[in-house]
């Protein structure tokens, strides 16, 4: 009997933890959605709670301040974007799992709302003192993630110092293009032409080792996600 009671308590605790995780994910997804739609100036905890379908009290219980919510959403977004990219690459047709396909997918990722939410944070951090501490190293963290994914998909194809320089330059260029795309939708096709040239250049630099097996990305994409820590506001 005691064992059964302990089992029920443990099962209930897991259910409570699952509910907690689900609520946090809804809040973080709603934060990213609001950032992409409204920008930093339009983001409020009230709007996030409304989009998440969560009460203000529940939102404040999980994330007491706006900055705590944004910091958690930032971590969530980075993990989500990486996992979704790796999964999408693994699902590409075999003849597209090469450096050109990787760049096409990266460009597509940068134009989606989650990436635009990160861009909003980076831009707003330039003038917002409170946000600057959260977004200061955002660019560097994204670059490191891109490098890790590149090494996973195309291991030992280029010297490390060259990979670092190329990815930093590529990332800066594509972020600039994605910002322009958010304004004009590439009405004149200039961004598409730039991307085509970049892919041709990448094909010259990255040796053609044959198409990347789907397992190269799928293994990382199916890894169990880690819980996002709740930042504790400083006093």
Protein backbone atom coordinates (compact mmCIF):
# COMPACT_ATOMS: atom_id res chain seq x y z
CA UNK A 1 0.00 0.00 0.00
CA UNK A 2 2.78 2.38 0.93
CA UNK A 3 4.51 1.63 -2.36
CA UNK A 4 1.30 2.35 -4.27
CA UNK A 5 0.84 5.67 -2.47
CA UNK A 6 4.42 6.63 -3.22
CA UNK A 7 3.90 5.69 -6.86
CA UNK A 8 0.77 7.85 -7.06
CA UNK A 9 2.60 10.77 -5.49
CA UNK A 10 5.47 10.39 -7.92
CA UNK A 11 3.10 10.14 -10.88
CA UNK A 12 1.29 13.26 -9.72
CA UNK A 13 4.56 15.12 -9.34
CA UNK A 14 5.56 14.26 -12.91
CA UNK A 15 2.21 15.48 -14.17
CA UNK A 16 2.65 18.74 -12.30
CA UNK A 17 6.11 19.16 -13.78
CA UNK A 18 4.72 18.49 -17.24
CA UNK A 19 2.06 21.14 -16.74
CA UNK A 20 4.70 23.57 -15.54
CA UNK A 21 6.87 22.89 -18.60
CA UNK A 22 3.92 23.23 -20.97
CA UNK A 23 2.91 26.56 -19.44
CA UNK A 24 6.46 27.88 -19.67
CA UNK A 25 6.75 26.81 -23.31
CA UNK A 26 3.46 28.50 -24.16
CA UNK A 27 4.66 31.69 -22.52
CA UNK A 28 8.01 31.59 -24.31
CA UNK A 29 6.43 30.83 -27.68
CA UNK A 30 3.95 33.68 -27.14
CA UNK A 31 6.83 36.01 -26.27
CA UNK A 32 8.61 35.15 -29.52
CA UNK A 33 5.39 35.57 -31.50
CA UNK A 34 4.68 38.97 -29.93
CA UNK A 35 8.24 40.13 -30.53
CA UNK A 36 8.07 39.17 -34.20
CA UNK A 37 4.64 40.77 -34.67
CA UNK A 38 4.88 43.88 -32.47
CA UNK A 39 8.58 44.50 -31.89
CA UNK A 40 10.21 45.26 -28.57
CA UNK A 41 8.22 48.46 -28.06
CA UNK A 42 4.93 46.57 -28.39
CA UNK A 43 5.87 43.65 -26.16
CA UNK A 44 4.12 43.49 -22.79
CA UNK A 45 3.55 40.72 -20.27
CA UNK A 46 -0.19 41.33 -20.61
CA UNK A 47 -0.02 40.68 -24.36
CA UNK A 48 2.13 37.59 -23.84
CA UNK A 49 -0.33 36.17 -21.30
CA UNK A 50 -3.21 36.79 -23.68
CA UNK A 51 -1.48 35.05 -26.60
CA UNK A 52 -0.41 32.13 -24.41
CA UNK A 53 -3.88 31.71 -22.90
CA UNK A 54 -2.35 31.98 -19.44
CA UNK A 55 -3.53 34.12 -16.55
CA UNK A 56 -1.42 37.08 -15.47
CA UNK A 57 -0.97 35.42 -12.10
CA UNK A 58 0.39 32.25 -13.68
CA UNK A 59 2.69 34.28 -15.92
CA UNK A 60 4.07 36.19 -12.92
CA UNK A 61 4.48 32.95 -10.99
CA UNK A 62 6.75 31.51 -13.68
CA UNK A 63 8.43 34.74 -14.79
CA UNK A 64 8.06 37.56 -12.24
CA UNK A 65 9.32 40.31 -14.55
CA UNK A 66 9.31 41.13 -18.24
CA UNK A 67 13.08 40.74 -18.41
CA UNK A 68 12.93 37.30 -16.76
CA UNK A 69 10.38 36.27 -19.38
CA UNK A 70 12.47 37.64 -22.25
CA UNK A 71 15.66 35.99 -20.97
CA UNK A 72 13.91 32.61 -20.78
CA UNK A 73 12.33 33.11 -24.21
CA UNK A 74 15.77 33.89 -25.66
CA UNK A 75 17.18 30.57 -24.44
CA UNK A 76 14.08 28.77 -25.69
CA UNK A 77 14.36 30.39 -29.12
CA UNK A 78 18.01 29.46 -29.58
CA UNK A 79 17.33 25.81 -28.70
CA UNK A 80 14.19 25.73 -30.83
CA UNK A 81 15.81 27.24 -33.92
CA UNK A 82 18.73 24.85 -33.79
CA UNK A 83 16.53 21.78 -33.32
CA UNK A 84 14.13 22.83 -36.08
CA UNK A 85 16.98 23.57 -38.49
CA UNK A 86 18.68 20.22 -37.90
CA UNK A 87 15.39 18.37 -38.27
CA UNK A 88 14.51 20.25 -41.46
CA UNK A 89 17.96 19.52 -42.94
CA UNK A 90 17.60 15.83 -42.13
CA UNK A 91 14.25 15.80 -43.95
CA UNK A 92 15.60 17.40 -47.14
CA UNK A 93 15.77 15.16 -50.24
CA UNK A 94 19.12 13.41 -50.30
CA UNK A 95 20.37 15.37 -53.31
CA UNK A 96 19.79 18.66 -51.43
CA UNK A 97 21.64 17.71 -48.25
CA UNK A 98 24.75 19.66 -49.27
CA UNK A 99 26.22 23.08 -48.54
CA UNK A 100 23.84 24.80 -50.98
CA UNK A 101 20.86 23.13 -49.35
CA UNK A 102 22.17 24.11 -45.93
CA UNK A 103 22.41 27.76 -47.01
CA UNK A 104 18.93 27.72 -48.55
CA UNK A 105 17.55 26.38 -45.29
CA UNK A 106 19.52 28.87 -43.21
CA UNK A 107 18.17 31.75 -45.28
CA UNK A 108 14.64 30.41 -44.91
CA UNK A 109 15.15 30.08 -41.14
CA UNK A 110 16.32 33.68 -40.79
CA UNK A 111 13.13 34.95 -42.43
CA UNK A 112 10.80 33.07 -40.07
CA UNK A 113 9.15 34.72 -37.02
CA UNK A 114 11.38 33.03 -34.36
CA UNK A 115 14.54 34.41 -35.98
CA UNK A 116 12.91 37.80 -36.48
CA UNK A 117 12.13 37.82 -32.75
CA UNK A 118 15.85 37.36 -32.02
CA UNK A 119 16.65 40.18 -34.43
CA UNK A 120 14.19 42.43 -32.60
CA UNK A 121 15.99 41.72 -29.32
CA UNK A 122 19.40 42.41 -30.83
CA UNK A 123 18.30 45.72 -32.35
CA UNK A 124 16.45 46.89 -29.24
CA UNK A 125 19.40 46.02 -27.01
CA UNK A 126 21.40 48.77 -28.69
CA UNK A 127 19.37 51.51 -26.98
CA UNK A 128 17.60 49.75 -24.09
CA UNK A 129 19.84 49.52 -21.02
CA UNK A 130 17.82 46.75 -19.35
CA UNK A 131 17.71 44.60 -22.47
CA UNK A 132 21.37 45.11 -23.32
CA UNK A 133 22.50 42.72 -20.61
CA UNK A 134 20.29 39.98 -22.05
CA UNK A 135 21.14 40.51 -25.72
CA UNK A 136 24.77 41.66 -25.49
CA UNK A 137 26.29 38.31 -26.44
CA UNK A 138 23.39 37.18 -28.64
CA UNK A 139 25.30 37.54 -31.91
CA UNK A 140 28.27 35.57 -30.59
CA UNK A 141 26.05 32.79 -29.29
CA UNK A 142 24.26 32.42 -32.61
CA UNK A 143 27.60 32.35 -34.46
CA UNK A 144 28.83 29.58 -32.17
CA UNK A 145 25.65 27.56 -32.77
CA UNK A 146 26.02 27.97 -36.54
CA UNK A 147 29.64 26.81 -36.32
CA UNK A 148 28.66 23.75 -34.29
CA UNK A 149 25.94 22.82 -36.78
CA UNK A 150 28.36 23.32 -39.70
CA UNK A 151 30.89 20.99 -38.06
CA UNK A 152 28.15 18.41 -37.44
CA UNK A 153 27.00 18.48 -41.06
CA UNK A 154 30.34 19.02 -42.84
CA UNK A 155 33.06 17.73 -40.49
CA UNK A 156 36.73 18.41 -41.25
CA UNK A 157 36.06 20.09 -44.59
CA UNK A 158 37.80 23.41 -43.82
CA UNK A 159 40.44 24.70 -41.39
CA UNK A 160 38.90 25.98 -38.15
CA UNK A 161 40.16 29.55 -38.53
CA UNK A 162 38.66 29.74 -42.02
CA UNK A 163 35.34 28.32 -40.81
CA UNK A 164 35.16 30.97 -38.09
CA UNK A 165 35.85 33.85 -40.46
CA UNK A 166 33.51 32.61 -43.18
CA UNK A 167 30.60 31.95 -40.85
CA UNK A 168 30.92 35.34 -39.18
CA UNK A 169 30.91 37.07 -42.54
CA UNK A 170 28.10 34.92 -43.88
CA UNK A 171 25.96 35.44 -40.80
CA UNK A 172 26.43 39.21 -40.86
CA UNK A 173 25.48 39.34 -44.53
CA UNK A 174 22.40 37.12 -44.21
CA UNK A 175 21.14 38.99 -41.15
CA UNK A 176 21.40 42.22 -43.13
CA UNK A 177 19.55 40.63 -46.03
CA UNK A 178 16.83 39.28 -43.73
CA UNK A 179 16.33 42.75 -42.26
CA UNK A 180 15.97 44.20 -45.75
CA UNK A 181 13.66 41.34 -46.70
CA UNK A 182 11.39 42.17 -43.76
CA UNK A 183 10.98 45.66 -45.22
CA UNK A 184 10.56 45.03 -48.95
CA UNK A 185 9.97 41.28 -49.34
CA UNK A 186 12.76 41.22 -51.95
CA UNK A 187 10.42 42.84 -54.48
CA UNK A 188 13.28 43.39 -56.95
CA UNK A 189 14.92 39.98 -56.47
CA UNK A 190 18.25 41.42 -55.31
CA UNK A 191 18.49 39.21 -52.23
CA UNK A 192 17.81 36.06 -54.27
CA UNK A 193 20.66 37.00 -56.61
CA UNK A 194 23.03 37.56 -53.70
CA UNK A 195 22.10 34.22 -52.17
CA UNK A 196 22.69 32.44 -55.49
CA UNK A 197 26.21 33.91 -55.69
CA UNK A 198 26.92 32.97 -52.07
CA UNK A 199 25.94 29.37 -52.77
CA UNK A 200 28.23 29.23 -55.79
CA UNK A 201 31.08 30.57 -53.66
CA UNK A 202 30.32 28.06 -50.90
CA UNK A 203 30.42 25.17 -53.36
CA UNK A 204 33.96 26.19 -54.31
CA UNK A 205 35.10 26.34 -50.68
CA UNK A 206 33.41 23.31 -49.15
CA UNK A 207 34.61 20.06 -50.73
CA UNK A 208 31.87 17.92 -52.23
CA UNK A 209 31.95 14.83 -50.04
CA UNK A 210 28.66 13.58 -51.37
CA UNK A 211 25.32 14.37 -49.83
CA UNK A 212 25.18 14.42 -46.04
CA UNK A 213 23.41 11.41 -44.50
CA UNK A 214 20.16 12.32 -42.79
CA UNK A 215 21.48 10.86 -39.53
CA UNK A 216 24.10 13.61 -39.27
CA UNK A 217 21.38 16.09 -38.40
CA UNK A 218 18.64 13.79 -37.17
CA UNK A 219 20.70 12.54 -34.22
CA UNK A 220 21.07 16.04 -32.80
CA UNK A 221 17.53 17.03 -33.75
CA UNK A 222 16.00 14.19 -31.74
CA UNK A 223 18.09 14.81 -28.63
CA UNK A 224 15.97 15.33 -25.52
CA UNK A 225 15.53 19.07 -24.91
CA UNK A 226 16.89 20.48 -21.67
CA UNK A 227 14.60 22.48 -19.37
CA UNK A 228 14.96 26.24 -19.61
CA UNK A 229 16.07 27.73 -16.27
CA UNK A 230 13.99 30.54 -14.84
CA UNK A 231 16.24 33.61 -14.42
CA UNK A 232 16.23 35.10 -10.92
CA UNK A 233 15.94 38.91 -11.02
CA UNK A 234 18.82 40.71 -9.34
CA UNK A 235 18.03 43.00 -6.43
